[in-house]
Coordinates of C-alpha atoms and ligand atoms in Angstrom, one line a residue:
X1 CA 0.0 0.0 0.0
X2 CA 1.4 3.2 -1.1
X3 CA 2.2 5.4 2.2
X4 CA -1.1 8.6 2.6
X5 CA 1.1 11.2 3.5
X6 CA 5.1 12.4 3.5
X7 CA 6.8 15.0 5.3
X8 CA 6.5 18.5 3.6
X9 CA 9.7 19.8 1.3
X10 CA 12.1 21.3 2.9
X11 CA 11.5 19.6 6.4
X12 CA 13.4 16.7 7.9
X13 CA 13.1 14.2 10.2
X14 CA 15.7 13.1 13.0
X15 CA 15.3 8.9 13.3
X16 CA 16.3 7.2 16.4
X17 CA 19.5 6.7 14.9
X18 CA 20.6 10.0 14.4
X19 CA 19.5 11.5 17.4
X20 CA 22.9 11.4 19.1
X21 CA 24.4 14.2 16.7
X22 CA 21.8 16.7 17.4
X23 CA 22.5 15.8 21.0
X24 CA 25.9 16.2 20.9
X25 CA 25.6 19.4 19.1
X26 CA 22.7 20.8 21.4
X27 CA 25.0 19.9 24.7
X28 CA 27.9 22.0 23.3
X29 CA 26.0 24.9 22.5
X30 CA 24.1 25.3 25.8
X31 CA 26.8 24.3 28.1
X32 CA 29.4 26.8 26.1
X33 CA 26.5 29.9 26.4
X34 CA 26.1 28.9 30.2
X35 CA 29.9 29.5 30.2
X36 CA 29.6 32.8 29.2
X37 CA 26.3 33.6 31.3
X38 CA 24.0 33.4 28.7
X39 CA 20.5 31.6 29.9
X40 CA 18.1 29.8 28.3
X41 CA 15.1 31.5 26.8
X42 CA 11.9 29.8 25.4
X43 CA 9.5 31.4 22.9
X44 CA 6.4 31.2 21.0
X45 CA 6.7 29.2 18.0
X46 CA 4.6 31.8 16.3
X47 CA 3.9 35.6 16.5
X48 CA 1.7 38.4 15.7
X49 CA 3.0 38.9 11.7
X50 CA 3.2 42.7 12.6
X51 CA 6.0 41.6 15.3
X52 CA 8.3 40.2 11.8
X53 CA 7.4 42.9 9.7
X54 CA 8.3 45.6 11.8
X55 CA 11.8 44.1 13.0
X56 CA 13.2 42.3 10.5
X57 CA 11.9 44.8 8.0
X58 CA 9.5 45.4 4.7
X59 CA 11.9 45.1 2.0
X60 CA 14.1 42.4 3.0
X61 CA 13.9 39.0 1.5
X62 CA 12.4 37.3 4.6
X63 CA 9.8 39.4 4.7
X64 CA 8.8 39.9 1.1
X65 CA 8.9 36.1 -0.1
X66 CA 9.4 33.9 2.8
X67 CA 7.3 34.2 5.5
X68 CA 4.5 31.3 6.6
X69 CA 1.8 33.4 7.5
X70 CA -1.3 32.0 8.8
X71 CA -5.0 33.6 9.9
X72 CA -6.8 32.4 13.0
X73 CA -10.4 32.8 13.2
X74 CA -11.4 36.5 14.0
X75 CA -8.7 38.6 12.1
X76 CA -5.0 38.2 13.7
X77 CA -2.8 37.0 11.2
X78 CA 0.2 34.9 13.1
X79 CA 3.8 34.0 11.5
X80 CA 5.9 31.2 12.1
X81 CA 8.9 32.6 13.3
X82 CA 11.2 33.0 10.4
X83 CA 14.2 33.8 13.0
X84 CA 14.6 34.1 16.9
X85 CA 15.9 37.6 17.5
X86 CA 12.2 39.3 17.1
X87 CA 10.2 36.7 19.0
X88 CA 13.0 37.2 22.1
X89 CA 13.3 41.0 22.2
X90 CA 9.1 40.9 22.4
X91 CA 9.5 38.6 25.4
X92 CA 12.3 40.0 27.5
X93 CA 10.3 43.6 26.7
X94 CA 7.2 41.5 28.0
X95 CA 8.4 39.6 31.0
X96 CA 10.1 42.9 32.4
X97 CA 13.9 41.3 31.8
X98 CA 15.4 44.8 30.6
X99 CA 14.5 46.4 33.8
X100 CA 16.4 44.0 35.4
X101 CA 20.2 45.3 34.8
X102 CA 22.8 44.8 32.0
X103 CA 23.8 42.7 30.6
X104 CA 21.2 40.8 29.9
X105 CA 22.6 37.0 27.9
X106 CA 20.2 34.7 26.6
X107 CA 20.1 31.8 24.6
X108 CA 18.2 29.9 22.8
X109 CA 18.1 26.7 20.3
X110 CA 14.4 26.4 18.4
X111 CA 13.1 25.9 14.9
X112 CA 12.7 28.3 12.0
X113 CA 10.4 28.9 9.2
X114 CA 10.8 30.3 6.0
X115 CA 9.4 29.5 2.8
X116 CA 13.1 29.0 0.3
X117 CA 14.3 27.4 -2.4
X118 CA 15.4 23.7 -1.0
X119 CA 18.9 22.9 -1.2
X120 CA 21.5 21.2 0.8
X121 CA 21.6 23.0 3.5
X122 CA 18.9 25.7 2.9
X123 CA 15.6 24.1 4.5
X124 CA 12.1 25.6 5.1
X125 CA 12.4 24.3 8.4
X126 CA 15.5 24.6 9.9
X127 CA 17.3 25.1 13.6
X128 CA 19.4 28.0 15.2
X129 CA 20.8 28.3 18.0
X130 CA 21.2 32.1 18.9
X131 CA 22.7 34.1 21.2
X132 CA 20.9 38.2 22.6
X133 CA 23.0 40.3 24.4
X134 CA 21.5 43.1 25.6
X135 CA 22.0 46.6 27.5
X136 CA 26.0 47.1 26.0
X137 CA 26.6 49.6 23.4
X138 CA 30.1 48.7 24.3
X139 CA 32.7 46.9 21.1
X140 CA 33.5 44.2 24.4
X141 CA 29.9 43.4 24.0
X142 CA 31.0 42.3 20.5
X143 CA 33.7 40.7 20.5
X144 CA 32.7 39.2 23.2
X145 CA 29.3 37.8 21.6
X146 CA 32.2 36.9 18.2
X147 CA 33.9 35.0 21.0
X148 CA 31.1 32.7 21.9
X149 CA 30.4 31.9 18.3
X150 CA 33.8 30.5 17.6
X151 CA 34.0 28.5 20.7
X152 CA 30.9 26.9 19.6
X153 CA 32.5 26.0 16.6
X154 CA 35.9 25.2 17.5
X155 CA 34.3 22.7 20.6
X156 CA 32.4 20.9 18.3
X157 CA 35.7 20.3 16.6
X158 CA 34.9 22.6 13.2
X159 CA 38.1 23.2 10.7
X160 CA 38.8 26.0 8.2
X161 CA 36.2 28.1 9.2
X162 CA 36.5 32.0 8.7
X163 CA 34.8 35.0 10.4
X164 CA 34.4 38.1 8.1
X165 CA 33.6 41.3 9.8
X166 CA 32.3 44.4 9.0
X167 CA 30.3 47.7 10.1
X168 CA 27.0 48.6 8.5
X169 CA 27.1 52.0 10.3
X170 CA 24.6 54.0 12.2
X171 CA 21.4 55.4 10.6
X172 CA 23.3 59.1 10.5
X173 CA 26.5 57.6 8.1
X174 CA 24.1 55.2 6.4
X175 CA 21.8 57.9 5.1
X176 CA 24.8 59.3 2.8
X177 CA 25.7 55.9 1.9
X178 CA 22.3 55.2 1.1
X179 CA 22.8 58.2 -1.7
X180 CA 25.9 57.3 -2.9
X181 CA 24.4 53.6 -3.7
X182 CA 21.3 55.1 -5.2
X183 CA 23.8 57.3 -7.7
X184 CA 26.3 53.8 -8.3
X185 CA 23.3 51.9 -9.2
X186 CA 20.8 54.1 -11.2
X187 CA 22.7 53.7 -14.5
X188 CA 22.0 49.9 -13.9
X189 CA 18.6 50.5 -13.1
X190 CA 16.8 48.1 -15.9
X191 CA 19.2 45.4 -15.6
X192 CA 18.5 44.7 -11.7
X193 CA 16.0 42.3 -10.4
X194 CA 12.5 43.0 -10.5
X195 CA 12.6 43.2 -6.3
X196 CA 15.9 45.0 -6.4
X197 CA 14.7 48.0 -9.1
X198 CA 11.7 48.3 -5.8
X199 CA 14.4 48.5 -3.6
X200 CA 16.5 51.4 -5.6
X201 CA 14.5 53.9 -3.9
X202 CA 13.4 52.7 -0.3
X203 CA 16.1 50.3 0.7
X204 CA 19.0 50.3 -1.4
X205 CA 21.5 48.2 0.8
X206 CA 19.6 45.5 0.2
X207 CA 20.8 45.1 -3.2
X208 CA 24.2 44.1 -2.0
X209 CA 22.2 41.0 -0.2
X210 CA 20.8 39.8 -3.4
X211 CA 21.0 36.9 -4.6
X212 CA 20.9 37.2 -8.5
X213 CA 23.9 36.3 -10.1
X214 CA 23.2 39.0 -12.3
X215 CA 22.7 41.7 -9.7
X216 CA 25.7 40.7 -7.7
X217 CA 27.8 41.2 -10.9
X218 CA 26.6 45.0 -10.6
X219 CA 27.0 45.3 -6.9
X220 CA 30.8 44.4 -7.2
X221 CA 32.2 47.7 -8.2
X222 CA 29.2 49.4 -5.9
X223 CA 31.2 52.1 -2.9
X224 CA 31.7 50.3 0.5
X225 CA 29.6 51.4 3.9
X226 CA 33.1 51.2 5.7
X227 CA 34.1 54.5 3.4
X228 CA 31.1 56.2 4.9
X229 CA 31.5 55.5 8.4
X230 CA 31.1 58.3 11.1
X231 CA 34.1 59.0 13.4
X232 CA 31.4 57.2 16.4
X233 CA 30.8 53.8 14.2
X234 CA 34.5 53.8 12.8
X235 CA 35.9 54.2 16.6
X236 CA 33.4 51.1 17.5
X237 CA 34.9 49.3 15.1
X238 CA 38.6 49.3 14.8
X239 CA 37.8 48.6 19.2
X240 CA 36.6 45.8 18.1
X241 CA 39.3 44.7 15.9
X242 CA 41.6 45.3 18.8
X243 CA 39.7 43.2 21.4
X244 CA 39.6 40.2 18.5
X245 CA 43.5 40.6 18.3
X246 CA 43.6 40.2 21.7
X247 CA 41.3 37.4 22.5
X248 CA 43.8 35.3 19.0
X249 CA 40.4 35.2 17.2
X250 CA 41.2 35.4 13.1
X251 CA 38.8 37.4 11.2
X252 CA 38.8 39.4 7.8
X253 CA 37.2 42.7 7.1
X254 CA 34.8 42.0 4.4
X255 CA 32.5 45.5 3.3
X256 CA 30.3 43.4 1.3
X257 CA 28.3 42.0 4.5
X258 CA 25.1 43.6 5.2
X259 CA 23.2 40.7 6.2
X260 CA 19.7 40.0 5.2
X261 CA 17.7 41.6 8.1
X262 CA 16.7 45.0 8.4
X263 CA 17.6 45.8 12.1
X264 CA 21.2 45.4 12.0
X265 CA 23.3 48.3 13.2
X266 CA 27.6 48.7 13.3
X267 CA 29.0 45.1 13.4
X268 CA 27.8 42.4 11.6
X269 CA 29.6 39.0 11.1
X270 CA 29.6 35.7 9.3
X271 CA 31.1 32.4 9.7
X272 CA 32.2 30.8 6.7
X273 CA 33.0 27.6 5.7
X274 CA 33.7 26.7 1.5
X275 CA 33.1 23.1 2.4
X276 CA 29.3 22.8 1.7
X277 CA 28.4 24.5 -1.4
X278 CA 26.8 27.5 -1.5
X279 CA 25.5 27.7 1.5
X280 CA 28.8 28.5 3.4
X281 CA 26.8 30.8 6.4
X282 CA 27.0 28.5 9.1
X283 CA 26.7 31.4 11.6
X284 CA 25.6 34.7 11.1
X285 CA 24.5 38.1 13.7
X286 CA 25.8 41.9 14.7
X287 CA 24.4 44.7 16.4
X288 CA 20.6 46.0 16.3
X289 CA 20.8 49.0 18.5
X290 CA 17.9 50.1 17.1
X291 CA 15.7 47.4 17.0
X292 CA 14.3 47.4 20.7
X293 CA 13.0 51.4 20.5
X294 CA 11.3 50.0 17.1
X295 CA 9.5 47.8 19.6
X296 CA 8.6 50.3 21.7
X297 CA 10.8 49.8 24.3
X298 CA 13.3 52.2 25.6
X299 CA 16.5 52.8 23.2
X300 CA 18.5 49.8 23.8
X301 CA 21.5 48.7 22.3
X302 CA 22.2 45.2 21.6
X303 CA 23.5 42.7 19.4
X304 CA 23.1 38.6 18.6
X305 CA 23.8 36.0 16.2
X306 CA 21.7 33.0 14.8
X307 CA 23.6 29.5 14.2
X308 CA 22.3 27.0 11.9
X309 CA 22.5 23.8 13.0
X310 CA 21.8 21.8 10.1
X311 CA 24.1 23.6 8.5
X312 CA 26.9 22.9 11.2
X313 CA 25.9 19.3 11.6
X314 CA 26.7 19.4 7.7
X315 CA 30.0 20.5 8.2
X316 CA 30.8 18.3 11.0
X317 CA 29.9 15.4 9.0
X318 CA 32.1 16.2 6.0
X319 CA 34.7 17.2 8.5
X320 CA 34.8 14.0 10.2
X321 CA 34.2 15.3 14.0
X322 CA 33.6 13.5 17.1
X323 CA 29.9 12.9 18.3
X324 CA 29.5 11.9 21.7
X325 CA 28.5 8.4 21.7
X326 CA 25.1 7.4 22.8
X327 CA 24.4 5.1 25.9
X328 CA 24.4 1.3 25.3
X329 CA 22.3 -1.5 27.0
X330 CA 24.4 -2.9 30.0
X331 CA 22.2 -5.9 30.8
X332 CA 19.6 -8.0 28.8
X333 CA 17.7 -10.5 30.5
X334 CA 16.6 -13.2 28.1
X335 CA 13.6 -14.7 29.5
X336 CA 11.6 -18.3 29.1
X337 CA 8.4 -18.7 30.8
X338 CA 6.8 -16.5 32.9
X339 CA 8.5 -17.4 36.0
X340 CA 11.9 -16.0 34.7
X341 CA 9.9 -12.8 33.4
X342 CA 8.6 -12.1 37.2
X343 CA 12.6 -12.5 38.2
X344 CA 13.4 -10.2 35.4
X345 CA 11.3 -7.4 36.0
X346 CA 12.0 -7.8 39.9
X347 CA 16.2 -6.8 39.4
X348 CA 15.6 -4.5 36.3
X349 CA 13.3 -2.3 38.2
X350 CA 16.5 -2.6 41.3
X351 CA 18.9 -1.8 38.9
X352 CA 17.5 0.9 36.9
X353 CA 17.1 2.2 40.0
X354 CA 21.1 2.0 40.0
X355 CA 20.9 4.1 37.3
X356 CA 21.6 0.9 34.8
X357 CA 20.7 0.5 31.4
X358 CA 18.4 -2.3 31.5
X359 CA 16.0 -4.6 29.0
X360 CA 14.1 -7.4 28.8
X361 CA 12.1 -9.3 26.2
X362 CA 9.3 -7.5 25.0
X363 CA 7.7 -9.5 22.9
X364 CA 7.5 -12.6 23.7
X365 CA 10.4 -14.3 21.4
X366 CA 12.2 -18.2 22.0
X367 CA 15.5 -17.5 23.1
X368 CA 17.4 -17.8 19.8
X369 CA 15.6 -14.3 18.6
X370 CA 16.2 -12.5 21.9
X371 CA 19.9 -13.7 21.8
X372 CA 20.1 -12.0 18.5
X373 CA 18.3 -9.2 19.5
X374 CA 20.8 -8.5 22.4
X375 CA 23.6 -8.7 20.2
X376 CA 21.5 -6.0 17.5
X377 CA 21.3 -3.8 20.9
X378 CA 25.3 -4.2 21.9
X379 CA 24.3 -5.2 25.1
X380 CA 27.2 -5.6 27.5
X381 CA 25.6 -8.3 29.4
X382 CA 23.2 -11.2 29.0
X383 CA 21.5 -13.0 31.6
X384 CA 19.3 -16.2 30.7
X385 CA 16.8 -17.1 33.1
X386 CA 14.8 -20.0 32.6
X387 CA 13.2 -22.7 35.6
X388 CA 16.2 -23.8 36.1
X389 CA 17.7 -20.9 36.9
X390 CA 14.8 -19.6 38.7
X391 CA 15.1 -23.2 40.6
X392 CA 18.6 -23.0 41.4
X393 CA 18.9 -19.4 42.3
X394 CA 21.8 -19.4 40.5
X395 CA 22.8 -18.5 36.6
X396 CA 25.3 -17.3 34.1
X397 CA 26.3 -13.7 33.7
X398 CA 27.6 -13.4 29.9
X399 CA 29.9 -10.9 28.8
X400 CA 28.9 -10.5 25.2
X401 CA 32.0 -9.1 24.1
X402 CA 34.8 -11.9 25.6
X403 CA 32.3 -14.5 26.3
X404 CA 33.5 -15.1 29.4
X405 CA 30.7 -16.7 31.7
X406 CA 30.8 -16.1 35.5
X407 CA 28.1 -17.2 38.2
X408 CA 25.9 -14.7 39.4
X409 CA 22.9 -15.5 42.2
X410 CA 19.4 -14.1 41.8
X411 CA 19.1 -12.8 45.1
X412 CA 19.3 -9.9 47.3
X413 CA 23.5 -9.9 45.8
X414 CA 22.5 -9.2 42.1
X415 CA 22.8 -5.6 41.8
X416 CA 26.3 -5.8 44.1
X417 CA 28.0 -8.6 41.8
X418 CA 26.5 -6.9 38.6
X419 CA 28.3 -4.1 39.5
X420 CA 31.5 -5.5 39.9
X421 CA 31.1 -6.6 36.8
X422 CA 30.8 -3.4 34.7
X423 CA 33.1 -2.0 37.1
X424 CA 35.8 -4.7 36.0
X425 CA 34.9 -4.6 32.1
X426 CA 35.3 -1.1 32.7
X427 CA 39.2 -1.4 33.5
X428 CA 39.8 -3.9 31.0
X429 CA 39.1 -1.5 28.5
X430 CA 41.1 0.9 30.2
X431 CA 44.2 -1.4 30.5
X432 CA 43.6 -2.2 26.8
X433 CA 44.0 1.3 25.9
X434 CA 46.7 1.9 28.3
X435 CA 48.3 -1.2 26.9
X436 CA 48.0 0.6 23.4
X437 CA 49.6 3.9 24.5
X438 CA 52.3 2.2 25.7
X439 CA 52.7 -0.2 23.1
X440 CA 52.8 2.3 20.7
X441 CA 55.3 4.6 22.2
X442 CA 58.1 1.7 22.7
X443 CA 58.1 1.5 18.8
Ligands
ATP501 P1 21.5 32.9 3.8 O1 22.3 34.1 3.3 O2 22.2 31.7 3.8 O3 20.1 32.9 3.3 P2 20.5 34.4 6.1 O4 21.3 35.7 6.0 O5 19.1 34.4 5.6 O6 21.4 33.2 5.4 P3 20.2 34.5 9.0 O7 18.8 35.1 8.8 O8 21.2 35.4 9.4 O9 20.6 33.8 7.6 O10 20.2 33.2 9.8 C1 21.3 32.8 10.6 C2 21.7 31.4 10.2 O11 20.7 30.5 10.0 C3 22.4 31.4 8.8 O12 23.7 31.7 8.8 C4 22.3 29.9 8.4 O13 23.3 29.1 9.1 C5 20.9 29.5 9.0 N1 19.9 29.6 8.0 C6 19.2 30.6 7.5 N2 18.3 30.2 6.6 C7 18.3 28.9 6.6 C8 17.6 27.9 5.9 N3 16.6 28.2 5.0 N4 17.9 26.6 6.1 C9 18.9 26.2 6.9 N5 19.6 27.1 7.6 C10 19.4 28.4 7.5
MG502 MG1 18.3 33.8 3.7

């Protein structure tokens, strides 16, 4: 029978088996921000649209094409949340959390929306983890928010990856930027993109973000924000080029960023890697100074960055990088009859309890099946229990991996000698690596 439904385009499922590297990555990323005092935030996976519109901005690409807006009964029109920066500033303006002293540093890892053209590694769907720091109109506040973007990266064991910098200004030197783009690309006028001739006139920074082939050919050659940068802005940033250089973090001036939301201000960064297509940006964020007073919130600066995880799990695969490993069964009990099942439940429930990894047959199986099973699992340990066993009191612990068989009794001792056990399988695998290491260095 042909299956009734399949996942939408551009979204992904995570099966059983692949769980661990989402893990891995999630652990990294919220025990590094707790490093740096960031806490966790949770939001709304949807908004009021106005919330998007309004902060990201009109004429950006997000906003214009990508959005998944839906209507409720009544009139309010919500929007999945195409990014996290919006949905968090409405909720620490909400809950109070500005009035309660700078900084404030929060986290947060949840799903995206926005409506794309799939391909590897650009999903309707996707993940970020971000980072808010707000209350700092200070260039620390930046490098130090850079800073816990790269040891993200470098924890979860990333290679060649490169950090371009650059400053978008304030809205006093962007204005005459602004003009001197308008003049540069006039001439070119009939040759832009249909959405890039609208944006001529009310956004014209947005061009550089485009991403025409066509109208990125004409940007090339366009004048650079950095030239237009008041003393304020340029001050900010070659601070912040100082405090990089002192924290060793390697980064390249690059004028052509302007990122593709509306509410950046001054710094904005991207991490780059070359080693997934096109869609290099594993991580990108800056300052939005403005962005809170647009919310109606008192002016305050601050300044974040989004991180895509599918993106970085993408990388990590190519690159080869360490996962940590999942948990593995420590014990099955392969059962026959229902005598043996009433022992088995009786010491898994003790030593789960132990905090042990413990199964039993589920289904019903001869042994034969549940012996393969156990093996499918890589459980450490097997314990058969049949009427003799239960009888006797007595049966065989089986290390699957030596298949050594030791005596073990199904008393009030099980837990106690089933510890030893692991404890001692334990130290054999330690003495085995040991044994390597020192093998290796007499050659
Ligand atoms: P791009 O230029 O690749 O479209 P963007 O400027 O739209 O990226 P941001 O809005 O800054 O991206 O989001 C931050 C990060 O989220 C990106 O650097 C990227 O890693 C990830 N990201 C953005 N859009 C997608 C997507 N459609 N699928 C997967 N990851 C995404
Ligand atoms: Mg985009």
């Amino acid at each position: 029978m042909a299956l009734l439904a399949k996942k939408p385009k551009g979204t992904a499922d995570v099966v059983p088996g692949k769980s661990y590297m989402w893990h891995t990555v999630e652990k990294i990323v919220s025990e590094t921000a707790q490093q740096y005092g960031f806490k966790e935030i949770r939001i709304p996976t949807f908004e009021d649209t106005g919330l998007f519109v309004r902060s990201v901005g009109e004429t950006t690409d997000v906003v214009q094409k990508e959005m998944y807006t839906v209507s409720a009964a009544g009139d309010s029109k919500f929007t999945l949340r195409p990014e996290g920066t919006a949905g968090t500033m409405r909720a620490m303006l909400e809950n109070g959390i500005m009035n309660e002293g700078f900084p404030q540093k929060v986290y947060y890892i949840l799903s995206c929306f926005r409506h794309e053209n799939v391909q590897a590694g650009r999903l309707r769907e996707f993940h970020q983890f971000g980072c808010e720091m707000v209350g700092s109109a200070s260039p620390r506040a930046d490098s130090e928010v850079i800073a816990l973007a790269k040891s993200v990266l470098d924890r979860v064991g990333l290679q060649n990856i490169e950090l371009n910098i650059n400053s978008i200004g304030c809205p006093q030197c962007r204005e005459k930027y602004r003009q001197a783009l308008r003049e540069y690309f006039e001439p070119y006028k009939d040759k832009l993109c249909h959405t890039c001739r609208d944006r001529l006139d009310k956004n014209p920074m947005r061009i550089l973000d485009c991403k025409s082939p066509e109208d990125q050919a004409i940007a090339k050659d366009a004048p650079v924000i950095l030239d237009y940068l008041c003393d304020d802005c340029r001050q900010h940033f070659e601070k912040l080029k100082q405090y990089l250089g002192e924290m060793k973090i390697e980064f390249s001036v690059n004028p052509r960023i302007v990122r593709g939301l509306d509410y950046y201000t001054r710094t904005v960064f991207e991490f780059i890697t070359t080693e997934i297509g096109a869609q290099g940006t594993v991580c990108g964020g800056g300052r939005y100074d403005g962005l809170i007073g647009e919310l109606g919130g008192a002016q305050t600066p601050a300044l974040g960055f989004g991180m895509g995880l599918e993106r970085l799990l993408l990388v990590m695969q190519k690159q080869g990088c360490d996962f940590i490993e999942e948990k593995t069964c420590d014990l099955y009990f392969a059962t026959m009859g229902e005598n043996a099942v009433g022992k088995a439940l009786e010491l898994t429930t003790q030593l789960r309890d132990e905090g042990y990894f413990v199964e039993y047959d589920l289904v019903e199986r001869g042994l034969k099946p549940q012996m393969k099973y156990a093996d499918k699992i890589g459980a450490k340990f097997v314990v058969v229990l049949g009427d003799n066993e239960i009888d006797s009191g007595n049966a065989k612990l089986k290390n699957m991996a030596s298949g050594e068989q030791t005596d073990i009794k199904l008393d009030a001792s099980f837990v106690d000698t089933f510890s030893q056990a692991v404890i001692g399988e334990m130290f054999s695998g330690l003495e085995a690596e040991v044994g390597n290491l020192f093998g290796k260095d007499e050659n």
